[in-house]
Amino acid sequence: MTLEELERQVIHQAQRELAPSPAIRERHELALLARIPHDVPLGSDVSGLRAVGRAAASSPWFGFSGLPGRMLGVGLAVGVLLGGWVGYSLGQRGADGDAKGAGSVTSMPGGAAPLTPSEPVAAPAVSGDGSVPGSAPSEVPPASPAPVAASAMAEPGAAGSARPAKRAVRPAPRAAESSLAEELAMLQRARRALGAGNGLLALGIVSELDERFPRGVLVEERIATRVFSLCALERVSEARAVGREFLARHPSSVYAERVRTSCIETPE
Amino acid sequence: MDLSRLLAVGPGETRAHVPEFADVFRQHFDFVWRTLRSLGVPESGVDDAVQDVFISVHRRLPEFEGRSALKTWIYSIAYHTAQNHRRSARRREALPLELDLVSAEPGPGEFAAGAQAGRFVLRFLERLVPERRDVFVLCVLEELSAPDVAEILRVNVNTVYSRLRLARQEFRTALEGLAREERSTEAPT
């Protein structure tokens, strides 16, 4: 091998090795979702964008401005995250029903809670009929100085470290944003668990979400996750009950089709 | 009116050439991440630096006038962000720790397995003087043109060529050393 060839090979290989992994990209996407400032007046016609936004589900920031739009953007972002679960249907059920990783959920409720009364109350920003009523962000109380980005990026193995000195001088994030970031992070964990074939862990995370955020924002995403988790565990009758109630309440949800075509469509 | 574009660039902003932030993120995230790592931002600070770059891009996107390529504009932000983070890292005296983390040189045979090129290049970049390192990263690793790099670094294009030539010489010298090691390893005893 000549020196020139070696140089080309090393550079080419280094370009690949120094590129971020998809997990890093995803983590940053979530952190940015939680950090990007509002820059559209609340009176903007965000609600009208929801339908358009659904068609643009590949764009997590579509409509991502102003609090209602922000919630929409977050919902779509999670939609993108959940997009990988389309294939989570009959073909994959049963393969992962074992309790690999069950030890890690011993502190979590593993069972599927019924939709009522444990189902979180839908926040206005993501109500199931597609409407997005405006709500003034000024109503949201200011949060503690804990950085939103840190919570959104606090995934295991993250390379980043806390930088209290710098972050402390930044404007304090709102409490709602902080909760939202946590919700997003937990849903992401659930998605990863499902992707890794660990329906039990995913279900545990969803139940933990119910406990921690009973009035959470990402309700549709959460319930859809519960359905997919139950399908993964072959708990079809429970999945069917949850899924049908979900479809009745949120017939126009972006997740409706996926729920409809999940394990719940199998004959009883 | 494309409302998504309006939302993406801010109230009252309708310039058609302003790209959407989501697209900018998708298309340039990998390059920004790699550039920040290559330009000497400590590994522990890359996450924060990347966030700073994209927050800055989002804030300034409406100001983007298209006089330079978007890629050049973003690299310019990344480059100056990297400078700030390197300075901060030096103040925190975190750099020695980072150097320790990547101090192990790859063995002679490791390139054959294609596993250590990134570490070798990072190690090489740490030894380069900053002026040559910046040019090497932007021209060689990121494959930007010399005029674009000159614009980002705010130097004459001939200066870019000169620094690039010297950086490449040093890189080849490092590679020759590696090749010599490989030959001596493979030679029968």
XYZ file of C-alpha atoms in Angstrom:
457
model
C 0.000 0.000 0.000
C 1.403 3.380 -0.966
C 1.505 6.306 1.413
C -1.198 8.068 -0.556
C -3.448 5.041 -0.343
C -2.832 4.730 3.360
C -3.633 8.399 3.821
C -6.889 8.078 1.948
C -7.831 4.978 3.868
C -7.075 6.491 7.250
C -8.937 9.706 6.495
C -11.924 7.855 5.149
C -12.011 5.552 8.141
C -11.571 8.450 10.566
C -14.480 10.305 8.987
C -16.671 7.324 9.726
C -15.339 6.670 13.196
C -15.660 10.257 14.319
C -19.267 10.541 13.222
C -21.894 10.504 15.966
C -24.051 7.468 16.520
C -27.803 7.607 15.861
C -28.335 7.553 19.637
C -26.259 10.705 20.049
C -28.162 12.414 17.282
C -31.464 11.442 18.867
C -30.356 12.681 22.260
C -29.452 16.049 20.819
C -32.698 16.238 18.950
C -34.605 15.774 22.173
C -32.461 18.235 24.059
C -32.944 20.866 21.381
C -36.669 20.290 21.407
C -36.647 21.200 25.054
C -34.364 24.199 24.692
C -35.321 26.096 21.595
C -36.929 29.365 22.613
C -40.431 30.383 21.741
C -40.392 32.846 18.910
C -43.896 32.932 17.555
C -46.694 34.932 19.135
C -49.241 32.816 20.904
C -51.940 34.061 18.624
C -50.392 32.280 15.697
C -52.617 29.830 13.942
C -50.823 26.774 15.156
C -53.884 24.617 15.430
C -54.393 24.735 11.729
C -50.956 23.313 11.257
C -51.601 20.136 13.104
C -53.114 18.368 10.161
C -50.336 19.581 7.926
C -47.846 18.579 10.554
C -49.099 15.051 10.497
C -48.274 14.852 6.858
C -44.824 16.136 7.665
C -44.113 13.669 10.399
C -40.551 13.389 9.265
C -39.955 16.941 10.437
C -39.810 16.973 14.209
C -39.636 20.731 14.340
C -42.572 21.282 12.100
C -44.631 23.928 13.841
C -42.180 24.042 16.674
C -42.607 27.546 17.988
C -44.753 29.049 20.661
C -46.013 26.809 23.418
C -48.860 25.126 21.547
C -46.702 24.698 18.504
C -43.939 23.495 20.756
C -46.137 20.772 22.118
C -47.110 19.885 18.593
C -43.501 19.713 17.597
C -42.734 17.501 20.546
C -45.643 15.260 19.714
C -44.387 14.909 16.212
C -40.900 14.285 17.428
C -42.145 11.436 19.509
C -44.131 10.374 16.507
C -40.910 10.080 14.625
C -39.454 8.116 17.486
C -42.449 5.869 17.519
C -42.236 5.546 13.788
C -39.761 2.757 14.193
C -42.419 0.773 15.888
C -44.638 0.409 12.905
C -43.287 -3.042 12.443
C -44.154 -3.899 15.969
C -47.072 -6.112 15.280
C -47.902 -9.737 15.091
C -44.642 -10.826 13.580
C -42.643 -9.667 16.541
C -44.944 -10.660 19.295
C -43.874 -13.553 21.355
C -40.234 -13.346 20.520
C -39.512 -11.278 23.552
C -42.017 -12.214 26.107
C -39.372 -13.534 28.398
C -38.247 -11.500 31.281
C -34.817 -10.582 30.034
C -34.146 -7.394 31.843
C -36.973 -8.050 34.199
C -34.622 -7.495 37.047
C -34.335 -3.905 36.057
C -38.027 -3.310 36.416
C -38.583 -4.819 39.784
C -39.233 -1.418 41.202
C -41.725 -0.560 38.503
C -45.279 -1.620 38.212
C -45.158 -4.173 35.484
C -48.837 -4.643 34.897
C -50.973 -2.826 32.417
C -53.070 -0.375 34.288
C -56.533 0.234 32.931
C -57.014 3.434 31.017
C -59.247 4.788 33.696
C -58.612 6.020 36.219
C -54.862 5.759 35.736
C -54.839 7.245 32.255
C -53.339 10.680 32.430
C -55.605 13.571 31.685
C -54.949 14.818 28.207
C -53.280 18.166 28.140
C -54.984 20.672 25.883
C -52.018 20.950 23.573
C -52.412 17.391 22.357
C -56.077 16.737 22.700
C -57.222 13.842 20.676
C -59.515 15.631 18.295
C -56.634 17.466 16.817
C -57.489 20.847 18.201
C -54.774 22.781 19.889
C -56.265 25.366 22.167
C -53.925 28.182 23.007
C -52.595 28.506 26.473
C -50.447 31.324 27.627
C -47.000 30.175 28.628
C -46.980 32.876 31.235
C -49.337 30.678 33.206
C -46.601 28.141 33.584
C -44.679 28.786 36.761
C -40.966 29.318 36.444
C -38.868 26.311 37.108
C -35.876 25.659 39.215
C -32.561 26.415 37.513
C -32.084 22.776 36.553
C -31.156 22.774 32.880
C -33.671 21.206 30.595
C -31.002 20.020 28.249
C -29.311 18.124 30.995
C -32.432 16.210 31.827
C -33.154 15.471 28.231
C -29.634 14.305 27.624
C -29.138 12.388 30.824
C -29.189 9.070 29.068
C -26.918 6.356 30.366
C -23.547 6.537 28.762
C -23.929 10.109 27.645
C -20.572 11.688 27.091
C -21.665 15.116 28.267
C -21.095 16.277 31.780
C -22.751 18.889 33.892
C -21.509 22.396 33.454
C -23.155 24.212 36.292
C -21.146 27.385 35.978
C -22.167 28.098 32.415
C -25.688 26.771 32.565
C -26.407 28.699 35.720
C -26.269 32.004 33.895
C -28.800 30.954 31.306
C -32.445 31.850 31.631
C -34.240 29.435 33.896
C -36.323 26.945 31.928
C -39.997 26.630 32.616
C -41.269 23.822 34.779
C -43.456 22.573 31.973
C -40.452 22.290 29.691
C -38.530 20.379 32.297
C -41.370 17.915 32.789
C -41.776 17.631 29.073
C -38.128 16.834 28.629
C -38.395 14.132 31.274
C -41.465 12.706 29.632
C -39.687 12.655 26.322
C -36.647 11.009 27.794
C -38.737 8.317 29.445
C -40.681 7.651 26.270
C -37.409 7.367 24.458
C -36.253 4.798 26.991
C -39.469 2.882 26.497
C -38.955 2.946 22.750
C -35.442 1.639 23.137
C -36.658 -1.095 25.413
C -39.239 -2.109 22.839
C -36.681 -1.923 20.070
C -34.477 -4.227 22.114
C -37.357 -6.617 22.519
C -37.971 -5.849 26.162
C -41.698 -5.278 26.331
C -41.733 -5.722 30.069
C -39.324 -2.881 30.633
C -41.204 -0.678 28.176
C -44.431 -1.376 29.998
C -42.787 -0.594 33.320
C -41.577 2.735 32.016
C -45.044 3.596 30.759
C -46.511 2.779 34.160
C -43.868 4.914 35.788
C -44.830 7.729 33.443
C -48.423 7.388 34.629
C -47.293 7.732 38.209
C -44.869 10.571 37.717
C -46.823 12.609 35.200
C -50.514 11.937 35.766
C -51.271 15.139 33.906
C -48.543 14.703 31.344
C -48.468 16.133 27.880
C -47.561 13.202 25.685
C -50.630 11.199 26.493
C -51.307 9.721 23.093
C -47.719 8.624 22.735
C -47.841 7.044 26.148
C -51.001 5.050 25.548
C -49.813 3.929 22.132
C -46.621 2.764 23.787
C -48.633 0.793 26.284
C -50.491 -0.940 23.484
C -47.289 -1.845 21.648
C -45.705 -3.059 24.875
C -48.663 -5.296 25.643
C -48.540 -6.641 22.104
C -44.862 -7.406 22.540
C -45.722 -9.339 25.672
C -48.526 -11.182 23.867
C -51.043 -9.795 26.300
C -53.418 -9.314 23.438
C -56.676 -8.994 25.338
C -55.240 -6.217 27.501
C -53.737 -4.554 24.453
C -57.089 -4.767 22.748
C -58.900 -3.140 25.671
C -56.406 -0.311 25.924
C -56.167 0.091 22.174
C -59.891 0.236 21.582
C -60.399 2.822 24.267
C -57.532 4.792 22.790
C -59.098 4.683 19.340
C -62.447 5.722 20.758
C -60.931 8.697 22.524
C -58.341 9.663 19.963
C -59.669 8.541 16.594
C -57.612 11.105 14.724
C -54.391 10.552 16.622
C -51.247 10.201 14.580
C -50.842 6.850 16.287
C -54.356 5.634 15.571
C -53.403 3.717 12.465
C -50.484 2.030 14.134
C -52.578 1.064 17.108
C -55.354 -0.127 14.843
C -52.990 -2.383 12.906
C -51.128 -3.679 15.944
C -51.915 -6.978 17.635
C -55.342 -5.679 18.559
C -56.617 -6.357 15.058
C -56.201 -10.093 15.443
C -59.452 -12.045 15.748
C -60.630 -12.601 19.274
C -47.682 31.079 2.291
C -45.891 28.080 3.676
C -46.692 28.428 7.360
C -44.136 25.884 8.397
C -41.459 28.052 6.904
C -42.877 31.046 8.672
C -42.784 29.233 11.977
C -39.317 27.998 11.318
C -37.787 31.388 10.702
C -39.706 33.530 13.140
C -42.570 35.988 13.124
C -42.844 38.169 10.102
C -39.978 36.413 8.362
C -40.870 35.177 4.923
C -37.629 35.006 2.988
C -37.893 31.994 0.770
C -34.222 31.054 0.844
C -34.101 30.622 4.616
C -33.998 26.893 5.277
C -35.984 25.191 7.968
C -34.143 24.498 11.138
C -35.130 20.842 11.201
C -33.560 20.358 7.786
C -30.447 22.197 8.849
C -30.127 19.975 11.894
C -30.618 16.785 9.930
C -28.194 17.687 7.203
C -25.420 19.129 9.306
C -25.511 17.430 12.684
C -22.919 14.806 11.841
C -20.522 17.354 10.410
C -20.914 19.694 13.344
C -20.346 16.912 15.835
C -17.267 15.616 14.043
C -15.828 19.069 13.488
C -16.147 19.998 17.144
C -14.430 16.797 18.181
C -11.683 17.250 15.624
C -11.118 20.890 16.508
C -10.079 20.007 20.008
C -13.242 20.357 22.060
C -12.757 17.945 24.961
C -14.933 14.883 24.672
C -16.745 15.793 27.869
C -17.711 19.133 26.332
C -18.803 18.059 22.877
C -22.441 17.628 23.844
C -22.652 21.140 25.204
C -20.743 22.580 22.270
C -23.016 20.904 19.734
C -26.055 22.248 21.558
C -24.560 25.717 21.574
C -23.951 25.550 17.848
C -27.501 24.573 16.990
C -29.075 26.972 19.440
C -27.001 29.668 17.805
C -27.967 28.450 14.339
C -31.635 28.508 15.296
C -31.364 32.002 16.710
C -29.461 33.370 13.743
C -31.106 31.462 10.932
C -33.415 34.361 10.055
C -30.295 36.481 9.572
C -28.788 34.061 7.095
C -28.562 36.034 3.899
C -27.299 33.411 1.548
C -24.145 35.331 0.741
C -22.162 32.243 1.643
C -23.149 28.610 1.448
C -25.211 27.440 4.386
C -22.613 24.802 5.105
C -19.875 27.419 5.329
C -22.031 29.573 7.559
C -22.706 26.690 9.952
C -19.062 25.659 9.991
C -18.155 29.174 10.848
C -20.461 29.042 13.869
C -19.102 25.629 14.815
C -15.529 26.779 14.437
C -15.971 29.791 16.700
C -17.963 27.725 19.193
C -15.104 25.238 19.275
C -12.683 28.039 20.000
C -14.792 29.233 22.919
C -15.110 25.744 24.356
C -11.407 25.077 24.028
C -10.706 28.253 25.942
C -13.193 27.257 28.626
C -11.658 23.812 28.831
C -8.215 25.273 29.278
C -9.513 27.476 32.061
C -10.992 24.468 33.792
C -7.760 22.594 33.225
C -9.761 19.700 31.897
C -7.594 19.207 28.850
C -4.914 17.023 30.494
C -7.597 14.602 31.559
C -8.903 14.389 28.017
C -5.438 13.846 26.645
C -5.021 10.965 29.025
C -8.200 9.426 27.723
C -6.923 9.265 24.168
C -3.249 8.921 24.814
C -2.939 5.288 23.809
C -1.568 5.050 20.302
C -3.051 2.442 18.009
C -0.787 -0.469 17.343
C 0.779 -0.932 13.932
C -1.574 -3.686 12.877
C -4.718 -2.030 14.043
C -5.397 -0.061 10.884
C -5.658 -3.294 8.987
C -8.725 -4.024 11.037
C -9.929 -0.497 10.346
C -10.602 0.222 13.982
C -8.310 2.996 15.155
C -8.136 5.561 12.409
C -10.308 8.014 14.288
C -8.143 7.813 17.374
C -4.972 8.149 15.345
C -6.273 11.241 13.588
C -7.466 12.833 16.834
C -4.092 12.168 18.390
C -2.360 13.668 15.384
C -4.572 16.751 15.535
C -3.706 17.299 19.168
C -0.066 17.632 18.203
C -0.620 20.057 15.362
C -0.395 23.752 15.970
C -3.946 25.140 16.047
C -3.652 27.065 12.777
C -2.693 23.947 10.827
C -5.109 21.754 12.704
C -8.063 23.975 11.806
C -7.158 23.912 8.132
C -6.538 20.180 8.147
C -9.887 19.463 9.786
C -11.882 21.695 7.492
C -10.074 20.877 4.243
C -9.190 17.225 4.674
C -11.656 15.728 7.121
C -14.623 17.867 6.151
C -13.566 18.346 2.547
C -14.396 22.033 2.370
C -12.830 24.088 -0.387
C -9.888 26.328 0.374
C -11.856 29.527 -0.373
C -14.604 28.401 2.020
C -12.065 27.630 4.706
C -10.426 30.995 4.149
C -13.808 32.621 4.704
C -14.455 30.670 7.892
C -11.009 31.318 9.325
C -10.929 34.875 7.986
C -7.551 34.436 6.403
C -6.166 34.716 2.889
C -6.763 31.689 0.718
C -3.031 31.365 0.076
C -2.556 31.084 3.810
C -4.982 28.194 3.795
C -3.033 26.431 1.054
C 0.221 27.011 2.862
C -1.063 25.680 6.198
C -2.694 22.753 4.454
C 0.528 21.779 2.731
C 2.431 21.833 6.016
C -0.301 19.944 7.883
C -0.404 17.290 5.175
C 3.347 16.888 5.355
C 3.120 16.294 9.069
C 0.277 13.852 8.599
C 2.239 11.856 6.055
C 5.239 11.844 8.326
C 3.071 10.400 11.074
C 1.719 7.820 8.666
C 5.203 6.911 7.495
C 6.150 6.268 11.079
C 3.169 4.029 11.394
C 3.996 2.210 8.171
C 7.565 1.652 9.346
C 6.238 0.136 12.539
C 3.959 -2.117 10.542
C 6.792 -3.290 8.327
C 9.005 -4.031 11.305
C 6.195 -5.935 12.938
C 5.508 -7.993 9.852
C 9.175 -8.698 9.111
C 10.276 -12.258 9.931
C 12.397 -12.467 13.042
